Amino acid sequence: MDRGFWQAGHRPTLACAFLYFDLSFMAWYLLGPLQVPIAAALRLSTGQRALMVAVPILAGALLRPLMGVLVDRIGAKRAGLFGQAVVLAALFGAWLAQISSFAGILLLGALLGVAGASFAAALPLASRWYPPQYQGTALGIAGAGNSGTVLAALFAPALAAAAGWQNVFGLACLPLALGLLVYAVFAREAPAAAPMKRLADYLLVLKQGDAWWFMFFYSMTFGGFSGFASALPGYFHDQFGFDAKTAGLYTAACVFAGSAMRPLGGVLADRWGGARSLLAVYLACALLLGAAALNPGGAGAALALFVLAMLCLGAGNGAVFQLVPQRFGRELGVMTGLVGMAGGIGGFMLAAGLGLIKQAGGDYAPGLWLFAGLCLLALLGLSGVQRHWRDNWAAAAARV
């Protein structure tokens, strides 16, 4: 890493942005690893269980643009403080109330969506301190906080087995409260404020066809990552009879692979080209998930296939955001919000859809085949627009 990076910016704020992002993703994902004991206690159907884990993903997607507006109005640090306080209050209230109804769990999931919107505050908090030549490094470090999903997958099922799933909400408040304190003390707002985004800015970008393509592509990569992260505990439980702790460990391996691969995916995209990397990602995911639908070789083979698929999806996340600045350099803030929202909606559709398909037909295979088919559709779509991009991006950038 360039030594100049450590002399630029504000290192305590960068660390706080990572910590905020990491703990927020842990909270955002919390219902996924807890779905098995919650479903057993509340006697939920497979479809209800899938909806339970999908609601935080959808809420996070819809709240991301609103969090971005809040960042513009009051600053990234204050917006982050507000978001962390809401999530902490939601979990503390759920623990105090000892929620024991499906409606209560859905309400909690909707409030945890505020944690999913954290990237709209955490990433600007970090990036605004750094000059253009260090933006990739700063965003890579702050964005690595999506590894918080691994923390939830590793520890939540074990804590639920030891103390009860309702008490996990109270225990999660401890690291969140500590993180909030560290953030409040050490994070600093960047001295130069970014220009305020208006609704018209979003509408103007949405008139461009390339914006919709990027939203679709990210709905497949990040949507696949977040959707499978939430759905896999239930999948391993249903398919192989695993208890919640074992299903959580298997899922943690998959989630860790996708999280770790995201920054490397950006590096590979820089070397090979973002479009070429995405083409490889979609083809590999279609083949891997199609193979997983055949259920070859039991749990070990399924784990290997999903780990490889999540590696590809993580690389795809990095590749998409390697491409976006090339086309939308002047509208990068607006496009980041739109693309991020589309990724969350894709995750909701996948997590909820897999459960509903399993409930309707008794098997996950059709849902996996469907996602594999969508990956092939993304492959064909990207192949079709790639030539258009080569010819027209420079001209489009000059006209904006």
XYZ file of C-alpha atoms in Angstrom:
400
model
C 0.000 0.000 0.000
C 1.219 3.506 -0.849
C 2.720 5.075 2.281
C 1.122 8.346 1.314
C -2.268 6.838 2.059
C -1.517 6.700 5.794
C -0.437 10.343 5.746
C -3.597 11.466 3.961
C -7.084 11.544 5.417
C -8.006 10.757 9.000
C -7.147 7.273 10.211
C -9.381 7.252 13.323
C -12.389 8.145 11.160
C -11.512 5.414 8.660
C -11.328 2.889 11.508
C -14.637 4.126 12.910
C -16.281 3.839 9.491
C -15.132 0.208 9.276
C -16.313 -0.538 12.826
C -19.709 1.070 12.209
C -20.157 -0.823 8.956
C -19.009 -4.125 10.461
C -21.312 -4.017 13.502
C -24.212 -2.749 11.401
C -23.913 -5.666 8.990
C -23.771 -8.010 11.962
C -27.071 -6.596 13.236
C -28.622 -6.456 9.756
C -27.977 -10.143 9.231
C -28.858 -11.300 12.749
C -32.206 -12.941 11.930
C -30.626 -15.161 9.273
C -28.535 -17.344 11.615
C -31.353 -17.298 14.200
C -34.063 -18.408 11.782
C -34.010 -22.087 12.781
C -34.695 -21.621 16.534
C -37.098 -18.712 15.888
C -39.068 -20.735 13.331
C -39.257 -23.687 15.707
C -40.417 -21.532 18.620
C -43.008 -19.599 16.622
C -44.039 -22.571 14.444
C -43.365 -20.720 11.222
C -43.811 -22.223 7.789
C -40.899 -22.269 5.349
C -42.390 -19.283 3.530
C -42.817 -17.286 6.749
C -39.266 -18.106 7.780
C -37.990 -16.909 4.398
C -39.990 -13.677 4.675
C -38.593 -13.100 8.160
C -34.977 -13.167 6.947
C -35.776 -11.242 3.758
C -37.517 -8.255 5.391
C -34.279 -6.692 6.767
C -32.712 -6.937 3.304
C -35.630 -5.151 1.654
C -35.873 -2.527 4.389
C -32.147 -1.855 4.111
C -32.451 -1.418 0.349
C -35.340 1.031 0.597
C -33.744 3.010 3.428
C -30.378 3.497 1.730
C -31.448 6.489 -0.395
C -33.103 8.034 2.667
C -29.913 7.589 4.658
C -28.063 9.266 1.806
C -30.414 12.248 2.018
C -29.841 12.400 5.777
C -26.080 12.398 5.195
C -26.499 15.375 2.871
C -28.631 17.245 5.421
C -26.812 16.657 8.718
C -23.473 15.090 7.783
C -22.187 11.525 7.626
C -21.155 11.314 11.286
C -24.480 12.487 12.681
C -26.393 10.268 10.261
C -24.291 7.323 11.435
C -24.971 8.169 15.070
C -28.698 8.276 14.345
C -28.635 4.955 12.492
C -26.687 3.166 15.205
C -29.002 4.539 17.916
C -32.103 3.280 16.071
C -30.681 -0.224 15.645
C -29.493 -0.362 19.252
C -32.900 0.775 20.514
C -34.687 -1.778 18.304
C -32.626 -4.705 19.590
C -32.803 -3.545 23.216
C -36.571 -3.142 22.943
C -36.933 -6.590 21.363
C -34.945 -8.082 24.237
C -36.922 -6.258 26.912
C -40.238 -7.220 25.309
C -39.085 -10.819 24.737
C -40.925 -10.735 21.416
C -42.714 -13.977 20.673
C -44.869 -13.288 17.613
C -44.306 -13.340 13.869
C -45.530 -9.736 13.583
C -43.030 -8.643 16.240
C -40.171 -10.357 14.414
C -41.153 -8.682 11.132
C -41.224 -5.294 12.857
C -37.772 -5.915 14.289
C -36.543 -6.958 10.852
C -37.845 -3.729 9.337
C -36.009 -1.675 11.976
C -32.829 -3.668 11.408
C -33.031 -2.411 7.841
C -31.545 0.831 9.214
C -28.364 -1.184 9.821
C -28.446 -2.320 6.205
C -28.550 1.318 5.116
C -25.320 2.012 7.013
C -23.103 1.995 3.938
C -24.794 5.237 2.792
C -23.228 6.935 5.845
C -20.129 4.833 6.551
C -18.595 5.028 3.081
C -18.972 8.817 2.624
C -17.650 9.328 6.163
C -14.427 7.592 5.149
C -14.099 8.593 1.500
C -14.550 12.360 1.972
C -11.296 12.515 3.916
C -9.193 11.115 1.050
C -8.034 12.522 -2.311
C -9.070 10.784 -5.555
C -5.952 8.621 -5.823
C -6.762 6.957 -2.482
C -10.512 6.547 -2.881
C -10.309 2.868 -3.816
C -8.179 2.013 -0.798
C -10.317 4.008 1.640
C -13.572 2.528 0.338
C -12.057 -0.956 0.323
C -11.086 -0.709 3.992
C -14.409 0.789 5.100
C -16.404 -1.545 2.848
C -14.695 -4.602 4.312
C -17.157 -4.157 7.158
C -19.576 -6.447 5.310
C -17.609 -9.161 7.106
C -19.927 -8.448 10.042
C -22.236 -11.031 8.506
C -19.614 -13.634 9.404
C -19.739 -12.585 13.074
C -23.484 -13.130 13.188
C -23.268 -16.506 11.450
C -20.518 -17.710 13.788
C -21.805 -16.545 17.157
C -25.575 -16.024 17.022
C -26.586 -19.733 16.813
C -24.227 -20.739 19.625
C -25.470 -17.914 21.853
C -29.057 -18.866 21.074
C -28.372 -22.465 22.097
C -26.768 -21.331 25.348
C -29.006 -18.412 26.372
C -32.122 -18.538 24.185
C -32.693 -16.744 20.893
C -34.541 -13.814 22.467
C -31.558 -13.037 24.695
C -29.254 -12.849 21.663
C -30.897 -9.505 20.880
C -29.820 -8.191 24.280
C -26.309 -9.627 23.971
C -25.905 -8.000 20.544
C -26.479 -4.622 22.199
C -23.156 -4.879 24.040
C -20.799 -4.629 21.037
C -23.181 -2.192 19.348
C -23.141 0.145 22.380
C -19.344 -0.041 22.581
C -19.045 0.652 18.854
C -21.397 3.630 19.153
C -19.269 5.085 21.957
C -16.021 4.673 19.988
C -17.663 6.172 16.904
C -19.018 9.175 18.795
C -15.627 9.955 20.339
C -13.186 9.338 17.489
C -15.036 9.840 14.169
C -14.722 13.247 12.560
C -16.680 14.893 9.760
C -14.574 15.768 6.721
C -13.954 19.515 6.379
C -15.126 19.645 2.749
C -18.826 18.884 2.325
C -20.030 17.035 -0.755
C -22.636 18.686 -3.002
C -26.194 17.938 -1.910
C -28.105 15.417 -4.039
C -31.632 16.227 -5.161
C -34.487 13.986 -6.269
C -34.057 15.401 -9.764
C -30.502 14.035 -9.829
C -31.800 10.499 -9.317
C -34.525 10.915 -11.934
C -32.049 12.286 -14.460
C -29.736 9.294 -14.055
C -32.648 6.846 -14.303
C -33.396 8.169 -17.786
C -30.160 6.553 -18.953
C -30.354 2.897 -19.947
C -26.915 2.085 -18.569
C -28.137 2.928 -15.055
C -30.749 0.172 -15.262
C -28.198 -2.312 -16.551
C -25.899 -1.609 -13.600
C -28.790 -1.926 -11.181
C -29.682 -5.312 -12.693
C -26.086 -6.536 -12.634
C -25.642 -5.576 -8.969
C -29.004 -7.063 -8.043
C -27.505 -10.365 -9.182
C -24.102 -10.079 -7.490
C -24.850 -8.344 -4.182
C -28.409 -9.652 -4.280
C -27.005 -13.150 -4.614
C -24.519 -12.593 -1.798
C -26.992 -11.097 0.684
C -29.847 -13.392 -0.322
C -27.837 -16.576 0.066
C -26.253 -15.286 3.286
C -29.733 -15.063 4.790
C -31.191 -18.197 3.176
C -28.340 -20.687 3.629
C -28.891 -21.411 7.357
C -32.391 -22.593 6.508
C -31.137 -24.454 3.437
C -28.518 -26.446 5.363
C -31.060 -27.147 8.114
C -33.736 -28.371 5.705
C -31.525 -30.263 3.273
C -29.185 -32.019 5.683
C -30.933 -31.880 9.058
C -28.266 -29.650 10.629
C -28.938 -27.945 13.926
C -28.776 -24.143 14.005
C -25.156 -24.033 15.184
C -23.846 -26.359 12.462
C -25.902 -24.615 9.784
C -24.456 -21.326 11.004
C -20.885 -22.601 10.723
C -21.459 -23.840 7.182
C -23.046 -20.513 6.275
C -20.197 -18.557 7.883
C -17.724 -20.282 5.560
C -19.788 -19.233 2.542
C -20.285 -15.662 3.760
C -16.616 -15.251 4.644
C -15.653 -16.296 1.124
C -17.912 -13.685 -0.457
C -16.867 -10.930 1.951
C -13.148 -11.544 1.546
C -13.404 -11.691 -2.243
C -15.074 -8.308 -2.734
C -11.942 -6.119 -2.546
C -9.954 -8.678 -4.528
C -12.682 -8.622 -7.149
C -11.981 -4.940 -7.725
C -8.275 -5.668 -8.162
C -9.000 -8.460 -10.645
C -11.399 -6.184 -12.521
C -8.657 -3.540 -12.779
C -6.337 -6.157 -14.280
C -8.724 -8.027 -16.576
C -11.431 -5.432 -17.145
C -14.690 -5.116 -15.220
C -16.933 -6.423 -18.000
C -14.739 -9.450 -18.656
C -14.644 -10.251 -14.930
C -18.431 -9.999 -14.666
C -18.917 -12.289 -17.650
C -16.779 -14.918 -15.909
C -18.682 -14.384 -12.643
C -22.109 -14.923 -14.182
C -21.031 -18.014 -16.113
C -19.357 -19.567 -13.068
C -22.337 -18.823 -10.809
C -24.771 -20.346 -13.289
C -22.722 -23.543 -13.459
C -22.051 -23.777 -9.713
C -25.620 -23.105 -8.588
C -27.013 -25.343 -11.296
C -24.780 -28.096 -9.935
C -25.884 -27.344 -6.359
C -29.502 -27.806 -7.463
C -28.639 -31.404 -8.364
C -27.495 -31.966 -4.753
C -24.454 -34.103 -5.614
C -22.411 -35.683 -2.862
C -24.237 -34.464 0.241
C -23.417 -31.587 2.574
C -19.692 -31.445 1.797
C -20.261 -31.014 -1.921
C -23.011 -28.442 -1.321
C -20.695 -26.448 0.938
C -17.926 -26.471 -1.666
C -20.281 -25.340 -4.425
C -21.774 -22.519 -2.365
C -18.350 -21.343 -1.166
C -17.187 -21.135 -4.783
C -20.403 -19.407 -5.825
C -20.076 -16.851 -3.027
C -16.448 -16.236 -4.014
C -17.680 -15.421 -7.511
C -20.504 -13.200 -6.261
C -18.075 -11.308 -4.017
C -15.755 -10.767 -6.986
C -18.758 -9.600 -8.994
C -19.580 -6.967 -6.375
C -16.104 -5.523 -6.738
C -16.265 -5.691 -10.543
C -19.550 -3.765 -10.739
C -18.137 -0.911 -8.680
C -14.997 -0.936 -10.768
C -17.196 -0.233 -13.806
C -19.644 2.296 -12.340
C -17.145 5.201 -11.961
C -16.025 4.735 -15.576
C -19.516 5.456 -16.859
C -20.979 7.633 -14.102
C -17.990 9.472 -12.694
C -19.923 12.724 -12.241
C -23.019 11.026 -10.836
C -21.146 8.492 -8.714
C -22.894 9.390 -5.450
C -26.347 9.064 -6.995
C -25.466 5.830 -8.799
C -23.990 4.313 -5.646
C -27.323 4.807 -3.899
C -29.377 3.442 -6.790
C -27.136 0.457 -7.423
C -26.976 -0.339 -3.710
C -30.763 -0.205 -3.457
C -31.107 -2.553 -6.420
C -28.681 -4.992 -4.795
C -30.771 -5.077 -1.633
C -33.986 -5.632 -3.567
C -32.317 -8.511 -5.397
C -31.303 -10.033 -2.056
C -34.864 -9.765 -0.762
C -36.273 -11.437 -3.872
C -33.775 -14.296 -3.631
C -34.158 -14.968 0.106
C -37.952 -14.769 0.031
C -38.256 -16.580 -3.296
C -36.163 -19.571 -2.265
C -38.338 -20.121 0.799
C -41.615 -19.775 -1.075
C -40.454 -22.152 -3.822
C -39.323 -24.657 -1.210
C -42.688 -24.415 0.570
C -44.669 -24.783 -2.659
C -42.727 -27.683 -4.155
C -40.839 -29.206 -1.250
C -37.438 -28.656 -2.868
C -34.882 -25.861 -3.209
C -33.739 -27.069 -6.645
C -36.216 -25.016 -8.747
C -35.195 -21.830 -6.916
C -31.509 -22.530 -7.500
C -32.186 -23.301 -11.161
C -34.093 -20.028 -11.458
C -31.221 -17.981 -10.041
C -28.771 -19.851 -12.290
C -30.973 -18.948 -15.244
C -30.987 -15.288 -14.214
C -27.186 -15.412 -14.101
C -27.215 -16.609 -17.703
C -29.617 -13.788 -18.557
C -27.197 -11.302 -16.968
C -24.385 -12.900 -18.979
C -26.301 -12.438 -22.234
C -27.309 -8.883 -21.299
C -23.746 -7.891 -20.447
C -22.466 -9.464 -23.666
C -24.985 -7.404 -25.596
C -24.217 -4.027 -24.021
C -20.463 -4.498 -23.783
C -19.874 -3.411 -27.391
C -22.174 -0.415 -26.921
C -20.205 0.597 -23.830
C -16.883 0.501 -25.650
C -18.167 2.754 -28.418
C -20.278 5.224 -26.459
C -19.019 5.649 -22.866
C -16.470 8.316 -23.688
C -18.998 10.283 -25.721
C -21.665 9.915 -23.008
C -19.270 11.115 -20.320
C -18.407 14.161 -22.399
C -22.069 15.106 -22.863
C -22.964 14.963 -19.128
